[in-house]
Amino acid sequence: MKIQEKTKEALSTLFADLPPSEPEPDDAEEGEKKPVPRGNGIIEQDYLLKGFHLDVQLESEQLLEAVQIIFDLGYYLESITGVDWIKDDQLEVVYDFSRYDFDLCRTVLRTRLPRSAPQLPSITPIYTGASWHERETHDFFGIIFDGHPHLVPLLLPEDADFHPLLKDFKA
Amino acid sequence: MTEPISLQPDETFVLNVGPQHPATHGVLRVKMTMDGEYIYNAETVLGYIHRMHEKMAENRTYPQFMPNMGRLDYLSAMAFNHGYALVVERACGIEVPERAEYIRVITVELNRISSHLVWLGAYVLDLGGFTPLMYCFDDREQILDLLESVTGSRLTYCYFRFGGLYNDIDDDFISGTRAFIKRMRKELKMYAKLVTGNIILMRRLKDHGPVDQDMCQRYGATGPVARGSGINYDVRRNEPYSVYPEFDFEVPVYGECDSYARYLVRMDEMEQSLRIIEQALDKLPDGPVNPKKKPKLIKPPPGDYFAAVETARGNFGIRMVSDGSKNAYRLKLRSPTYSNMHLFDEACRGMLIADALAFMGSLDLVIPEMDR
């Protein structure tokens, strides 16, 4: 069984109570620019077009569970980043995972947070290396990672109270 | 060094390594809590040369951002060019002519060798051997001259264009590269005699700086650090891009998980890069180096895109979010040393400080790429 199917199967347990939607890749692309964000669920992307295979949107409460599944399947953490969707009044946090073996499957977990109170559980208990990525995302977007052991500015000055990658940031 | 040390936290003191320290090869600070000569805890402090490249990407058009890629990892700038070109080409659906792909591979691999040569020279210099640095920089000079003749710059290359290249290579470059391959093969044998088998070097590196596979996974280490831990992971192989599948090369993997394994991986990689260049020169097709049809204005359709390349230090990924305008909505640069360095804090605990610095050198740090 290919890891892509395996991952999809394992992750789909998270969305068991969701009605089975029709995951069409074209729909997802549209969803990015439409004011209505796409719903939670797994979408299989065209690798040649997008550069990744599985695109999973979930609630912040599901995050730790999903990351644990991903970790157990042997993925390594590539990066964590944010995107400021100021028009939707939301911040998106994106987790990139990849694999060391030849069964290629890049998996993206994403979750949307309200801009006013961006809070998310930290995944450092699972992926130790998330520490710097989370601190960086905290620097740039002001997202608070609950349970992070040392959430102080990493790349910005130690007394920085601004978040330069927010779209309403003025230097 | 192998038996566990009993640590007494109340007898520790803080030692500040950097931000200006010759062993860190850049502006990097490590706050070490020491128990005598042993490290009790270490905290890396980054950001001294943070320039916010990701914000610059949002303020510039796609082609305008290309020169920034050479300023991230100044030793392996060509691979960073490649990564950025790949993601924009993927997003816009730009076809790259075959000749351009081959020249890309040749220049990237030359750049990889020059990067490893700087690492080798500087690393052995860290360990107290001055002479190899001179030889390494002599060899590297040949590469810089070759690349200067086609790209116009010696270090911060901005050679790739979306869909092609800035400049075609000429016969001088081809003959010069062939001469270099011949020379470098001889030099690599010399390095093996001069450095690799050196008993002092071996005693400093063997069984020091343990990075196991579990640690690699937790931190996302890639490149020679992962390959020195027995992980057969090379983006050129695992996730083929450009024309790499057409070449016959090996991915050196050593399972010893120590600094010496990482050293050997890089030494072998130079040999493999020479093989790739040689094959690419043999197969080099004729034709244009820029596509005939190319959008005048680069405006990728909305959505997110990802591309990864193997730089000299590991997996460099770019996540690009486009909103359909001529600037990127968000551009995330995933740099390899950022993850590779992160494991230092955990791995150096209980090490002698001299060994920790030898370990740090084996991670092959380039600070501007970490700080971005």
Short mmCIF file of C-alpha atoms in Angstrom, two decimals, chain A residues 29 32-33 47-52 71 74-86 94 96 98-102 104 106 108 110 126-133 135-136 140-141 150 154-156 164-167 169, chain B residues 29 43-44 46-47 50 52 54-55 58 90-91 213-214 216-222 226 231-233 235 237-240 302-308 315 317 319 321 328-330 332 334 338-339 341-342 345-346 370-372:
data_model
loop_
_atom_site.label_atom_id
_atom_site.label_comp_id
_atom_site.label_asym_id
_atom_site.label_seq_id
_atom_site.Cartn_x
_atom_site.Cartn_y
_atom_site.Cartn_z
CA GLU A 29 -7.87 26.01 -5.89
CA GLU A 32 -8.13 29.77 -2.03
CA LYS A 33 -9.27 32.96 -3.64
CA TYR A 47 1.90 16.75 -7.46
CA LEU A 48 3.20 18.03 -10.78
CA LEU A 49 1.06 21.10 -10.54
CA LYS A 50 1.36 21.89 -6.87
CA GLY A 51 4.45 20.20 -5.55
CA PHE A 52 2.71 18.33 -2.76
CA PHE A 71 4.92 11.32 13.13
CA GLY A 74 7.65 8.36 9.75
CA TYR A 75 7.35 11.81 8.29
CA TYR A 76 9.84 14.49 9.14
CA LEU A 77 8.90 18.08 9.76
CA GLU A 78 9.91 20.34 6.94
CA SER A 79 8.62 23.68 8.06
CA ILE A 80 5.88 25.57 9.80
CA THR A 81 4.69 28.84 8.45
CA GLY A 82 1.79 31.21 8.46
CA VAL A 83 -0.26 33.06 5.90
CA ASP A 84 -2.24 36.17 6.73
CA TRP A 85 -5.65 36.09 5.01
CA ILE A 86 -6.59 39.56 6.07
CA VAL A 94 0.71 25.59 7.46
CA ASP A 96 4.83 20.83 5.79
CA SER A 98 7.95 15.07 3.96
CA ARG A 99 9.50 11.64 3.99
CA TYR A 100 13.01 10.21 3.95
CA ASP A 101 12.15 7.13 1.93
CA PHE A 102 11.42 6.72 -1.74
CA LEU A 104 7.19 10.18 -2.01
CA ARG A 106 4.44 15.51 0.85
CA VAL A 108 0.46 19.65 4.27
CA ARG A 110 -3.28 23.63 7.59
CA ILE A 126 6.03 15.39 19.16
CA TYR A 127 8.48 17.10 16.83
CA THR A 128 11.21 18.68 18.93
CA GLY A 129 12.43 20.55 15.88
CA ALA A 130 9.17 22.46 15.68
CA SER A 131 10.49 24.72 18.41
CA TRP A 132 12.34 27.14 16.15
CA HIS A 133 9.70 27.02 13.45
CA ARG A 135 9.09 30.69 17.46
CA GLU A 136 9.65 32.05 13.96
CA PHE A 140 6.29 36.99 12.11
CA PHE A 141 2.57 36.51 12.74
CA HIS A 150 10.42 28.96 25.21
CA LEU A 154 14.11 34.01 17.57
CA LEU A 155 14.92 35.92 14.41
CA LEU A 156 13.60 39.31 15.48
CA PRO A 164 6.25 42.02 10.15
CA LEU A 165 4.49 39.46 7.97
CA LEU A 166 1.01 40.56 8.94
CA LYS A 167 -0.49 42.34 5.98
CA PHE A 169 2.12 45.83 9.35
CA ARG B 29 25.74 32.97 19.19
CA GLU B 43 20.88 27.57 23.57
CA THR B 44 21.48 28.87 20.09
CA LEU B 46 19.84 33.41 15.93
CA GLY B 47 18.82 36.48 14.06
CA HIS B 50 18.09 38.58 9.81
CA MET B 52 13.38 39.50 6.34
CA GLU B 54 10.20 36.76 3.06
CA LYS B 55 8.78 40.24 3.43
CA GLU B 58 5.91 40.24 -0.87
CA ARG B 90 5.71 25.06 -11.68
CA ALA B 91 3.16 27.71 -10.79
CA GLN B 213 17.91 8.76 12.78
CA ASP B 214 15.25 9.47 15.35
CA CYS B 216 16.94 13.58 12.29
CA GLN B 217 13.24 12.89 12.01
CA ARG B 218 12.30 14.97 15.01
CA TYR B 219 14.32 17.94 13.82
CA GLY B 220 13.90 17.52 10.09
CA ALA B 221 17.60 17.29 9.37
CA THR B 222 18.45 16.76 5.73
CA ALA B 226 20.89 12.95 7.50
CA ILE B 231 19.28 7.98 5.98
CA ASN B 232 19.34 7.56 2.24
CA TYR B 233 17.70 10.87 1.49
CA VAL B 235 16.07 15.31 -3.00
CA ARG B 237 16.98 11.05 -5.96
CA ASN B 238 13.89 10.91 -3.78
CA GLU B 239 12.00 13.64 -5.52
CA PRO B 240 13.67 13.99 -8.92
CA PRO B 302 -3.86 31.71 -7.23
CA GLY B 303 -3.03 28.79 -4.98
CA ASP B 304 -0.06 27.38 -3.15
CA TYR B 305 2.92 25.73 -4.69
CA PHE B 306 5.89 23.91 -3.33
CA ALA B 307 9.26 23.00 -4.74
CA ALA B 308 12.31 21.48 -3.14
CA ASN B 315 16.69 20.11 1.38
CA GLY B 317 12.05 24.10 0.02
CA ARG B 319 6.32 27.36 -0.34
CA VAL B 321 1.23 31.35 -1.99
CA ALA B 328 3.93 36.75 -4.11
CA TYR B 329 1.28 36.76 -1.43
CA ARG B 330 3.54 34.72 0.81
CA LYS B 332 8.28 30.76 2.76
CA ARG B 334 12.67 26.51 4.20
CA TYR B 338 17.91 26.00 10.07
CA SER B 339 16.77 22.48 10.87
CA MET B 341 21.53 23.54 13.41
CA HIS B 342 18.52 23.13 15.63
CA ASP B 345 21.30 22.23 21.24
CA GLU B 346 20.21 18.73 22.09
CA MET B 370 19.52 30.36 8.73
CA ASP B 371 18.66 33.92 9.59
CA ARG B 372 17.22 34.77 6.21
#
